């Protein structure tokens, strides 16, 4: 099983974690002013790169903290994790 | 009248190289606190020692065990029946600062695992390396044991397992199964 390095607990099995999607998706500053298409883009549209991708992960079965990771979507290698 | 009954009442296992027993009704308080805030030293003073800030460790503070659960969260373990007294003590120390004390004693029960084959039994369902070189006494990990969320505290001469009440019977049965052939 792949090990994911929790920035608090250290390397743990992948089964202890859950995925939280793309990192750094900012909440709209004026959500009431968004039209349907802009709102849909915020809610559903995400980058889908082949290569490094900044993601959110949570150490569900461990310290239960959310953290950020840069993962290569092609090799599954976690290049960096940070709090 | 209500009668207190622990999740593993009447359970005990003593087989050759492993001894497993429930430690029921421990006082368990969840403490949220900013480790850099002014209430942190106040709580240290009240408990007679500083809460552990190194991930995956536990400290004995007087007659309370403080388990690191996260960068701003601890689980305090004490003898049964000390909930009120400790809550009052901690709330007084926190005062008006940002923090929370919650009685979670009913959430989990505790199991003690001792004997020369205890580590081998755990290794059958847990990916954490509990070799004393990597997990000396004072280590405290939250992880999966046989797919069940547990907190494992490494103490002198024994492991303390904390498991959610509704998973306790399953885990106890799994532990007993896993003692088969261990230590040979
Ligand atoms: Zn963690």
PDB file of C-alpha atoms and ligand atoms in Angstrom:
ATOM      1  CA  UNK A   1       0.000   0.000   0.000  1.00  0.00           C
ATOM      2  CA  UNK A   2       1.173   3.500  -0.755  1.00  0.00           C
ATOM      3  CA  UNK A   3       2.429   5.512   2.199  1.00  0.00           C
ATOM      4  CA  UNK A   4       1.376   9.136   2.543  1.00  0.00           C
ATOM      5  CA  UNK A   5       3.562  11.335   4.753  1.00  0.00           C
ATOM      6  CA  UNK A   6       1.262  13.225   7.145  1.00  0.00           C
ATOM      7  CA  UNK A   7       3.023  16.475   8.035  1.00  0.00           C
ATOM      8  CA  UNK A   8       2.211  15.771  11.696  1.00  0.00           C
ATOM      9  CA  UNK A   9       2.321  11.989  12.131  1.00  0.00           C
ATOM     10  CA  UNK A  10       4.813  10.930   9.465  1.00  0.00           C
ATOM     11  CA  UNK A  11       4.359   8.185   6.850  1.00  0.00           C
ATOM     12  CA  UNK A  12       1.097   6.264   7.171  1.00  0.00           C
ATOM     13  CA  UNK A  13      -0.855   3.894   4.971  1.00  0.00           C
ATOM     14  CA  UNK A  14      -3.057   5.470   2.314  1.00  0.00           C
ATOM     15  CA  UNK A  15      -6.160   3.871   3.921  1.00  0.00           C
ATOM     16  CA  UNK A  16      -5.827   6.298   6.859  1.00  0.00           C
ATOM     17  CA  UNK A  17      -6.449   9.297   4.570  1.00  0.00           C
ATOM     18  CA  UNK A  18      -9.205  10.875   2.543  1.00  0.00           C
ATOM     19  CA  UNK A  19      -8.836  13.044  -0.502  1.00  0.00           C
ATOM     20  CA  UNK A  20     -10.133  16.610  -0.505  1.00  0.00           C
ATOM     21  CA  UNK A  21      -9.667  17.705  -4.107  1.00  0.00           C
ATOM     22  CA  UNK A  22      -7.736  20.592  -5.559  1.00  0.00           C
ATOM     23  CA  UNK A  23      -6.023  22.925  -3.098  1.00  0.00           C
ATOM     24  CA  UNK A  24      -6.320  26.697  -3.168  1.00  0.00           C
ATOM     25  CA  UNK A  25      -9.828  27.001  -4.613  1.00  0.00           C
ATOM     26  CA  UNK A  26     -10.877  30.323  -3.124  1.00  0.00           C
ATOM     27  CA  UNK A  27     -14.468  30.958  -2.062  1.00  0.00           C
ATOM     28  CA  UNK A  28     -15.962  33.697  -4.274  1.00  0.00           C
ATOM     29  CA  UNK A  29     -15.668  37.128  -2.702  1.00  0.00           C
ATOM     30  CA  UNK A  30     -19.210  38.108  -3.638  1.00  0.00           C
ATOM     31  CA  UNK A  31     -21.084  34.819  -4.058  1.00  0.00           C
ATOM     32  CA  UNK A  32     -24.432  36.586  -4.494  1.00  0.00           C
ATOM     33  CA  UNK A  33     -23.161  38.293  -7.621  1.00  0.00           C
ATOM     34  CA  UNK A  34     -22.195  35.090  -9.419  1.00  0.00           C
ATOM     35  CA  UNK A  35     -24.370  33.924 -12.284  1.00  0.00           C
ATOM     36  CA  UNK A  36     -25.151  30.226 -12.649  1.00  0.00           C
ATOM     37  CA  UNK A  37     -22.246  29.516 -14.927  1.00  0.00           C
ATOM     38  CA  UNK A  38     -19.696  31.232 -12.697  1.00  0.00           C
ATOM     39  CA  UNK A  39     -21.125  29.441  -9.661  1.00  0.00           C
ATOM     40  CA  UNK A  40     -20.958  26.085 -11.454  1.00  0.00           C
ATOM     41  CA  UNK A  41     -17.356  26.798 -12.378  1.00  0.00           C
ATOM     42  CA  UNK A  42     -16.527  27.465  -8.721  1.00  0.00           C
ATOM     43  CA  UNK A  43     -18.359  24.366  -7.453  1.00  0.00           C
ATOM     44  CA  UNK A  44     -17.562  21.763 -10.102  1.00  0.00           C
ATOM     45  CA  UNK A  45     -14.668  22.776 -12.346  1.00  0.00           C
ATOM     46  CA  UNK A  46     -11.192  21.705 -11.356  1.00  0.00           C
ATOM     47  CA  UNK A  47      -7.793  21.510 -12.996  1.00  0.00           C
ATOM     48  CA  UNK A  48      -6.834  18.106 -14.280  1.00  0.00           C
ATOM     49  CA  UNK A  49      -3.131  18.215 -15.002  1.00  0.00           C
ATOM     50  CA  UNK A  50      -0.898  15.330 -15.926  1.00  0.00           C
ATOM     51  CA  UNK A  51       1.931  15.986 -13.493  1.00  0.00           C
ATOM     52  CA  UNK A  52       2.243  17.972 -10.266  1.00  0.00           C
ATOM     53  CA  UNK A  53      -1.090  18.918  -8.695  1.00  0.00           C
ATOM     54  CA  UNK A  54      -1.689  20.770  -5.405  1.00  0.00           C
ATOM     55  CA  UNK A  55      -4.274  18.858  -3.391  1.00  0.00           C
ATOM     56  CA  UNK A  56      -6.000  18.753  -0.007  1.00  0.00           C
ATOM     57  CA  UNK A  57      -5.791  15.585   2.099  1.00  0.00           C
ATOM     58  CA  UNK A  58      -7.049  14.732   5.575  1.00  0.00           C
ATOM     59  CA  UNK A  59      -5.489  12.218   7.948  1.00  0.00           C
ATOM     60  CA  UNK A  60      -8.866  10.736   8.889  1.00  0.00           C
ATOM     61  CA  UNK A  61      -7.729   7.740  10.940  1.00  0.00           C
ATOM     62  CA  UNK A  62      -4.868   9.618  12.588  1.00  0.00           C
ATOM     63  CA  UNK A  63      -4.570  13.215  13.737  1.00  0.00           C
ATOM     64  CA  UNK A  64      -7.652  14.254  11.674  1.00  0.00           C
ATOM     65  CA  UNK A  65      -5.867  17.358  10.340  1.00  0.00           C
ATOM     66  CA  UNK A  66      -6.240  18.729   6.829  1.00  0.00           C
ATOM     67  CA  UNK A  67      -3.022  19.417   4.965  1.00  0.00           C
ATOM     68  CA  UNK A  68      -1.750  20.222   1.500  1.00  0.00           C
ATOM     69  CA  UNK A  69       0.175  17.958  -0.820  1.00  0.00           C
ATOM     70  CA  UNK A  70       1.730  18.292  -4.235  1.00  0.00           C
ATOM     71  CA  UNK A  71       1.221  14.972  -5.993  1.00  0.00           C
ATOM     72  CA  UNK A  72       2.307  13.917  -9.442  1.00  0.00           C
ATOM     73  CA  UNK A  73      -0.898  12.593 -10.997  1.00  0.00           C
ATOM     74  CA  UNK A  74       1.104  10.549 -13.483  1.00  0.00           C
ATOM     75  CA  UNK A  75       3.391   8.685 -11.066  1.00  0.00           C
ATOM     76  CA  UNK A  76       1.330   9.050  -7.831  1.00  0.00           C
ATOM     77  CA  UNK A  77       4.507  10.257  -6.160  1.00  0.00           C
ATOM     78  CA  UNK A  78       3.896  12.773  -3.365  1.00  0.00           C
ATOM     79  CA  UNK A  79       6.455  15.448  -4.082  1.00  0.00           C
ATOM     80  CA  UNK A  80       5.736  17.619  -1.065  1.00  0.00           C
ATOM     81  CA  UNK A  81       3.361  17.837   1.893  1.00  0.00           C
ATOM     82  CA  UNK A  82       2.894  20.951   3.978  1.00  0.00           C
ATOM     83  CA  UNK A  83       0.710  22.162   6.846  1.00  0.00           C
TER      84      UNK A  83
ATOM     85  CA  UNK B   1     -31.740   3.447  38.838  1.00  0.00           C
ATOM     86  CA  UNK B   2     -29.201   3.084  36.066  1.00  0.00           C
ATOM     87  CA  UNK B   3     -26.400   0.573  36.189  1.00  0.00           C
ATOM     88  CA  UNK B   4     -23.121   1.437  34.501  1.00  0.00           C
ATOM     89  CA  UNK B   5     -22.021  -1.267  32.113  1.00  0.00           C
ATOM     90  CA  UNK B   6     -18.766  -1.135  30.198  1.00  0.00           C
ATOM     91  CA  UNK B   7     -18.617  -2.188  26.505  1.00  0.00           C
ATOM     92  CA  UNK B   8     -16.528  -5.235  27.358  1.00  0.00           C
ATOM     93  CA  UNK B   9     -17.964  -6.163  30.738  1.00  0.00           C
ATOM     94  CA  UNK B  10     -16.831  -9.662  31.739  1.00  0.00           C
ATOM     95  CA  UNK B  11     -14.291  -9.858  28.915  1.00  0.00           C
ATOM     96  CA  UNK B  12     -10.770 -10.997  29.692  1.00  0.00           C
ATOM     97  CA  UNK B  13      -8.247 -13.103  27.875  1.00  0.00           C
ATOM     98  CA  UNK B  14      -5.255 -14.854  29.325  1.00  0.00           C
ATOM     99  CA  UNK B  15      -3.555 -17.128  26.876  1.00  0.00           C
ATOM    100  CA  UNK B  16       0.066 -18.075  27.247  1.00  0.00           C
ATOM    101  CA  UNK B  17       2.014 -15.083  26.092  1.00  0.00           C
ATOM    102  CA  UNK B  18      -0.696 -12.419  25.929  1.00  0.00           C
ATOM    103  CA  UNK B  19      -2.932 -10.937  28.579  1.00  0.00           C
ATOM    104  CA  UNK B  20      -5.818  -8.735  27.439  1.00  0.00           C
ATOM    105  CA  UNK B  21      -8.159  -6.954  29.827  1.00  0.00           C
ATOM    106  CA  UNK B  22     -10.549  -4.046  29.679  1.00  0.00           C
ATOM    107  CA  UNK B  23      -9.858  -1.014  31.818  1.00  0.00           C
ATOM    108  CA  UNK B  24     -13.430   0.275  32.066  1.00  0.00           C
ATOM    109  CA  UNK B  25     -14.837   3.704  32.863  1.00  0.00           C
ATOM    110  CA  UNK B  26     -11.633   5.729  32.628  1.00  0.00           C
ATOM    111  CA  UNK B  27     -12.125   9.466  32.841  1.00  0.00           C
ATOM    112  CA  UNK B  28     -11.506  10.787  29.312  1.00  0.00           C
ATOM    113  CA  UNK B  29     -11.542  14.478  28.512  1.00  0.00           C
ATOM    114  CA  UNK B  30     -10.924  15.974  25.106  1.00  0.00           C
ATOM    115  CA  UNK B  31      -8.996  19.229  25.405  1.00  0.00           C
ATOM    116  CA  UNK B  32      -8.664  21.797  22.623  1.00  0.00           C
ATOM    117  CA  UNK B  33      -6.132  24.534  23.242  1.00  0.00           C
ATOM    118  CA  UNK B  34      -3.772  26.785  21.301  1.00  0.00           C
ATOM    119  CA  UNK B  35      -0.260  25.591  22.249  1.00  0.00           C
ATOM    120  CA  UNK B  36       1.028  29.132  21.687  1.00  0.00           C
ATOM    121  CA  UNK B  37      -1.770  30.848  23.611  1.00  0.00           C
ATOM    122  CA  UNK B  38      -1.713  32.178  27.187  1.00  0.00           C
ATOM    123  CA  UNK B  39      -3.936  29.367  28.486  1.00  0.00           C
ATOM    124  CA  UNK B  40      -1.326  26.719  27.612  1.00  0.00           C
ATOM    125  CA  UNK B  41       1.055  27.534  30.502  1.00  0.00           C
ATOM    126  CA  UNK B  42      -1.934  28.009  32.813  1.00  0.00           C
ATOM    127  CA  UNK B  43      -3.136  24.481  32.019  1.00  0.00           C
ATOM    128  CA  UNK B  44       0.417  23.164  32.495  1.00  0.00           C
ATOM    129  CA  UNK B  45       0.449  24.732  35.949  1.00  0.00           C
ATOM    130  CA  UNK B  46      -2.952  23.268  36.831  1.00  0.00           C
ATOM    131  CA  UNK B  47      -1.977  19.759  35.676  1.00  0.00           C
ATOM    132  CA  UNK B  48       1.528  19.904  37.120  1.00  0.00           C
ATOM    133  CA  UNK B  49       3.285  19.480  33.784  1.00  0.00           C
ATOM    134  CA  UNK B  50       3.230  20.572  30.177  1.00  0.00           C
ATOM    135  CA  UNK B  51       0.992  18.911  27.603  1.00  0.00           C
ATOM    136  CA  UNK B  52       3.049  17.010  25.014  1.00  0.00           C
ATOM    137  CA  UNK B  53       3.505  19.009  21.809  1.00  0.00           C
ATOM    138  CA  UNK B  54       5.552  16.440  19.856  1.00  0.00           C
ATOM    139  CA  UNK B  55       3.257  14.522  17.479  1.00  0.00           C
ATOM    140  CA  UNK B  56       2.403  10.947  18.455  1.00  0.00           C
ATOM    141  CA  UNK B  57       3.555  11.149  22.061  1.00  0.00           C
ATOM    142  CA  UNK B  58       1.981  10.961  25.522  1.00  0.00           C
ATOM    143  CA  UNK B  59       3.093  12.335  28.881  1.00  0.00           C
ATOM    144  CA  UNK B  60       2.222  11.462  32.429  1.00  0.00           C
ATOM    145  CA  UNK B  61       1.300  14.646  34.292  1.00  0.00           C
ATOM    146  CA  UNK B  62       0.842  13.782  37.946  1.00  0.00           C
ATOM    147  CA  UNK B  63      -1.958  11.214  37.919  1.00  0.00           C
ATOM    148  CA  UNK B  64      -3.260  12.192  34.464  1.00  0.00           C
ATOM    149  CA  UNK B  65      -2.100  10.782  31.131  1.00  0.00           C
ATOM    150  CA  UNK B  66      -2.034  13.422  28.393  1.00  0.00           C
ATOM    151  CA  UNK B  67      -2.198  11.992  24.857  1.00  0.00           C
ATOM    152  CA  UNK B  68      -1.302  14.113  21.825  1.00  0.00           C
ATOM    153  CA  UNK B  69      -4.185  13.842  19.354  1.00  0.00           C
ATOM    154  CA  UNK B  70      -3.309  16.819  17.165  1.00  0.00           C
ATOM    155  CA  UNK B  71      -1.429  20.120  17.218  1.00  0.00           C
ATOM    156  CA  UNK B  72      -4.169  21.719  19.333  1.00  0.00           C
ATOM    157  CA  UNK B  73      -5.912  18.667  20.780  1.00  0.00           C
ATOM    158  CA  UNK B  74      -5.227  16.263  23.615  1.00  0.00           C
ATOM    159  CA  UNK B  75      -7.003  13.393  25.327  1.00  0.00           C
ATOM    160  CA  UNK B  76      -6.629  13.339  29.099  1.00  0.00           C
ATOM    161  CA  UNK B  77      -6.982   9.981  30.841  1.00  0.00           C
ATOM    162  CA  UNK B  78      -7.500   9.574  34.563  1.00  0.00           C
ATOM    163  CA  UNK B  79      -9.015   7.153  37.033  1.00  0.00           C
ATOM    164  CA  UNK B  80     -12.802   6.680  36.850  1.00  0.00           C
ATOM    165  CA  UNK B  81     -15.026   9.362  38.320  1.00  0.00           C
ATOM    166  CA  UNK B  82     -12.713  12.359  38.004  1.00  0.00           C
ATOM    167  CA  UNK B  83     -14.594  14.063  35.160  1.00  0.00           C
ATOM    168  CA  UNK B  84     -16.168  16.918  37.109  1.00  0.00           C
ATOM    169  CA  UNK B  85     -13.101  17.707  39.162  1.00  0.00           C
ATOM    170  CA  UNK B  86     -10.792  17.839  36.125  1.00  0.00           C
ATOM    171  CA  UNK B  87     -13.278  19.771  33.998  1.00  0.00           C
ATOM    172  CA  UNK B  88     -13.573  22.426  36.710  1.00  0.00           C
ATOM    173  CA  UNK B  89      -9.800  22.572  37.110  1.00  0.00           C
ATOM    174  CA  UNK B  90      -9.158  22.927  33.361  1.00  0.00           C
ATOM    175  CA  UNK B  91     -11.960  25.429  32.740  1.00  0.00           C
ATOM    176  CA  UNK B  92     -10.611  27.585  35.566  1.00  0.00           C
ATOM    177  CA  UNK B  93      -7.132  27.452  34.026  1.00  0.00           C
ATOM    178  CA  UNK B  94      -8.420  28.310  30.536  1.00  0.00           C
ATOM    179  CA  UNK B  95     -10.563  31.131  31.905  1.00  0.00           C
ATOM    180  CA  UNK B  96     -11.729  33.503  29.167  1.00  0.00           C
ATOM    181  CA  UNK B  97      -9.150  32.237  26.666  1.00  0.00           C
ATOM    182  CA  UNK B  98     -10.041  30.221  23.588  1.00  0.00           C
ATOM    183  CA  UNK B  99     -10.263  26.536  24.467  1.00  0.00           C
ATOM    184  CA  UNK B 100     -12.640  23.641  25.085  1.00  0.00           C
ATOM    185  CA  UNK B 101     -12.939  20.749  27.517  1.00  0.00           C
ATOM    186  CA  UNK B 102     -15.381  17.984  26.611  1.00  0.00           C
ATOM    187  CA  UNK B 103     -16.141  14.840  28.579  1.00  0.00           C
ATOM    188  CA  UNK B 104     -15.756  11.994  26.060  1.00  0.00           C
ATOM    189  CA  UNK B 105     -15.448   9.178  28.612  1.00  0.00           C
ATOM    190  CA  UNK B 106     -18.289   7.198  27.031  1.00  0.00           C
ATOM    191  CA  UNK B 107     -16.870   7.420  23.525  1.00  0.00           C
ATOM    192  CA  UNK B 108     -14.116   4.865  23.932  1.00  0.00           C
ATOM    193  CA  UNK B 109     -13.157   2.076  26.247  1.00  0.00           C
ATOM    194  CA  UNK B 110      -9.612   1.012  27.086  1.00  0.00           C
ATOM    195  CA  UNK B 111      -7.893  -2.333  26.739  1.00  0.00           C
ATOM    196  CA  UNK B 112      -4.580  -3.320  28.188  1.00  0.00           C
ATOM    197  CA  UNK B 113      -2.410  -5.691  26.194  1.00  0.00           C
ATOM    198  CA  UNK B 114       0.555  -7.196  27.977  1.00  0.00           C
ATOM    199  CA  UNK B 115       2.866 -10.149  27.745  1.00  0.00           C
ATOM    200  CA  UNK B 116       5.794 -11.138  25.537  1.00  0.00           C
ATOM    201  CA  UNK B 117       3.616 -11.706  22.443  1.00  0.00           C
ATOM    202  CA  UNK B 118       1.534  -8.495  22.726  1.00  0.00           C
ATOM    203  CA  UNK B 119       3.554  -6.681  20.052  1.00  0.00           C
ATOM    204  CA  UNK B 120       3.249  -9.596  17.648  1.00  0.00           C
ATOM    205  CA  UNK B 121      -0.547  -9.683  18.094  1.00  0.00           C
ATOM    206  CA  UNK B 122      -0.778  -5.978  17.228  1.00  0.00           C
ATOM    207  CA  UNK B 123       1.538  -6.402  14.251  1.00  0.00           C
ATOM    208  CA  UNK B 124      -0.960  -8.822  12.741  1.00  0.00           C
ATOM    209  CA  UNK B 125      -3.408  -5.985  12.112  1.00  0.00           C
ATOM    210  CA  UNK B 126      -1.502  -2.727  12.381  1.00  0.00           C
ATOM    211  CA  UNK B 127       0.998  -1.127  10.022  1.00  0.00           C
ATOM    212  CA  UNK B 128       2.748   0.964  12.686  1.00  0.00           C
ATOM    213  CA  UNK B 129       6.203  -0.284  13.635  1.00  0.00           C
ATOM    214  CA  UNK B 130       5.916  -0.846  17.379  1.00  0.00           C
ATOM    215  CA  UNK B 131       9.479  -2.085  17.808  1.00  0.00           C
ATOM    216  CA  UNK B 132      10.790  -0.408  20.984  1.00  0.00           C
ATOM    217  CA  UNK B 133      13.556   1.243  18.945  1.00  0.00           C
ATOM    218  CA  UNK B 134      10.929   3.175  16.957  1.00  0.00           C
ATOM    219  CA  UNK B 135       8.058   3.228  19.457  1.00  0.00           C
ATOM    220  CA  UNK B 136       9.479   3.537  22.970  1.00  0.00           C
ATOM    221  CA  UNK B 137       7.259   4.018  26.035  1.00  0.00           C
ATOM    222  CA  UNK B 138       5.549   7.375  25.648  1.00  0.00           C
ATOM    223  CA  UNK B 139       4.602   6.777  22.021  1.00  0.00           C
ATOM    224  CA  UNK B 140       0.924   7.388  21.253  1.00  0.00           C
ATOM    225  CA  UNK B 141      -0.433   6.739  17.767  1.00  0.00           C
ATOM    226  CA  UNK B 142      -3.886   7.047  16.263  1.00  0.00           C
ATOM    227  CA  UNK B 143      -4.174   4.526  13.488  1.00  0.00           C
ATOM    228  CA  UNK B 144      -6.077   1.517  12.164  1.00  0.00           C
ATOM    229  CA  UNK B 145      -5.926  -1.870  13.859  1.00  0.00           C
ATOM    230  CA  UNK B 146      -7.778  -4.561  11.943  1.00  0.00           C
ATOM    231  CA  UNK B 147      -9.513  -1.731  10.008  1.00  0.00           C
ATOM    232  CA  UNK B 148     -10.746  -0.213  13.277  1.00  0.00           C
ATOM    233  CA  UNK B 149      -9.775   3.267  14.416  1.00  0.00           C
ATOM    234  CA  UNK B 150      -7.703   2.971  17.589  1.00  0.00           C
ATOM    235  CA  UNK B 151      -5.354   4.980  19.722  1.00  0.00           C
ATOM    236  CA  UNK B 152      -2.363   2.938  20.870  1.00  0.00           C
ATOM    237  CA  UNK B 153      -0.371   4.170  23.852  1.00  0.00           C
ATOM    238  CA  UNK B 154       2.954   2.438  24.439  1.00  0.00           C
ATOM    239  CA  UNK B 155       3.532   2.201  28.176  1.00  0.00           C
ATOM    240  CA  UNK B 156       6.121   0.401  30.266  1.00  0.00           C
ATOM    241  CA  UNK B 157       5.292  -3.314  30.126  1.00  0.00           C
ATOM    242  CA  UNK B 158       2.000  -2.919  28.258  1.00  0.00           C
ATOM    243  CA  UNK B 159       0.058  -1.361  25.406  1.00  0.00           C
ATOM    244  CA  UNK B 160      -3.052   0.665  26.137  1.00  0.00           C
ATOM    245  CA  UNK B 161      -5.619   0.506  23.327  1.00  0.00           C
ATOM    246  CA  UNK B 162      -8.459   2.994  23.133  1.00  0.00           C
ATOM    247  CA  UNK B 163     -11.321   1.915  20.904  1.00  0.00           C
ATOM    248  CA  UNK B 164     -14.781   3.336  20.252  1.00  0.00           C
ATOM    249  CA  UNK B 165     -17.408   1.624  22.380  1.00  0.00           C
ATOM    250  CA  UNK B 166     -19.348   0.269  19.393  1.00  0.00           C
ATOM    251  CA  UNK B 167     -16.185  -1.318  17.930  1.00  0.00           C
ATOM    252  CA  UNK B 168     -14.914  -2.763  21.221  1.00  0.00           C
ATOM    253  CA  UNK B 169     -16.472  -6.217  20.955  1.00  0.00           C
ATOM    254  CA  UNK B 170     -15.286  -6.673  17.391  1.00  0.00           C
ATOM    255  CA  UNK B 171     -11.764  -5.577  18.285  1.00  0.00           C
ATOM    256  CA  UNK B 172     -11.649  -7.766  21.398  1.00  0.00           C
ATOM    257  CA  UNK B 173     -12.735 -10.775  19.338  1.00  0.00           C
ATOM    258  CA  UNK B 174     -10.141  -9.961  16.690  1.00  0.00           C
ATOM    259  CA  UNK B 175      -7.423  -9.649  19.335  1.00  0.00           C
ATOM    260  CA  UNK B 176      -8.286 -13.015  20.858  1.00  0.00           C
ATOM    261  CA  UNK B 177      -8.259 -14.629  17.381  1.00  0.00           C
ATOM    262  CA  UNK B 178      -4.921 -13.037  16.672  1.00  0.00           C
ATOM    263  CA  UNK B 179      -3.286 -14.468  19.787  1.00  0.00           C
ATOM    264  CA  UNK B 180      -3.497 -17.892  18.108  1.00  0.00           C
ATOM    265  CA  UNK B 181       0.047 -19.053  17.525  1.00  0.00           C
ATOM    266  CA  UNK B 182       1.571 -15.754  18.618  1.00  0.00           C
ATOM    267  CA  UNK B 183       4.827 -15.939  20.498  1.00  0.00           C
ATOM    268  CA  UNK B 184       5.804 -19.275  19.009  1.00  0.00           C
TER     269      UNK B 184
HETATM  270 ZN1  LIG C   1      -1.599  12.848  10.959  1.00  0.00          ZN
END
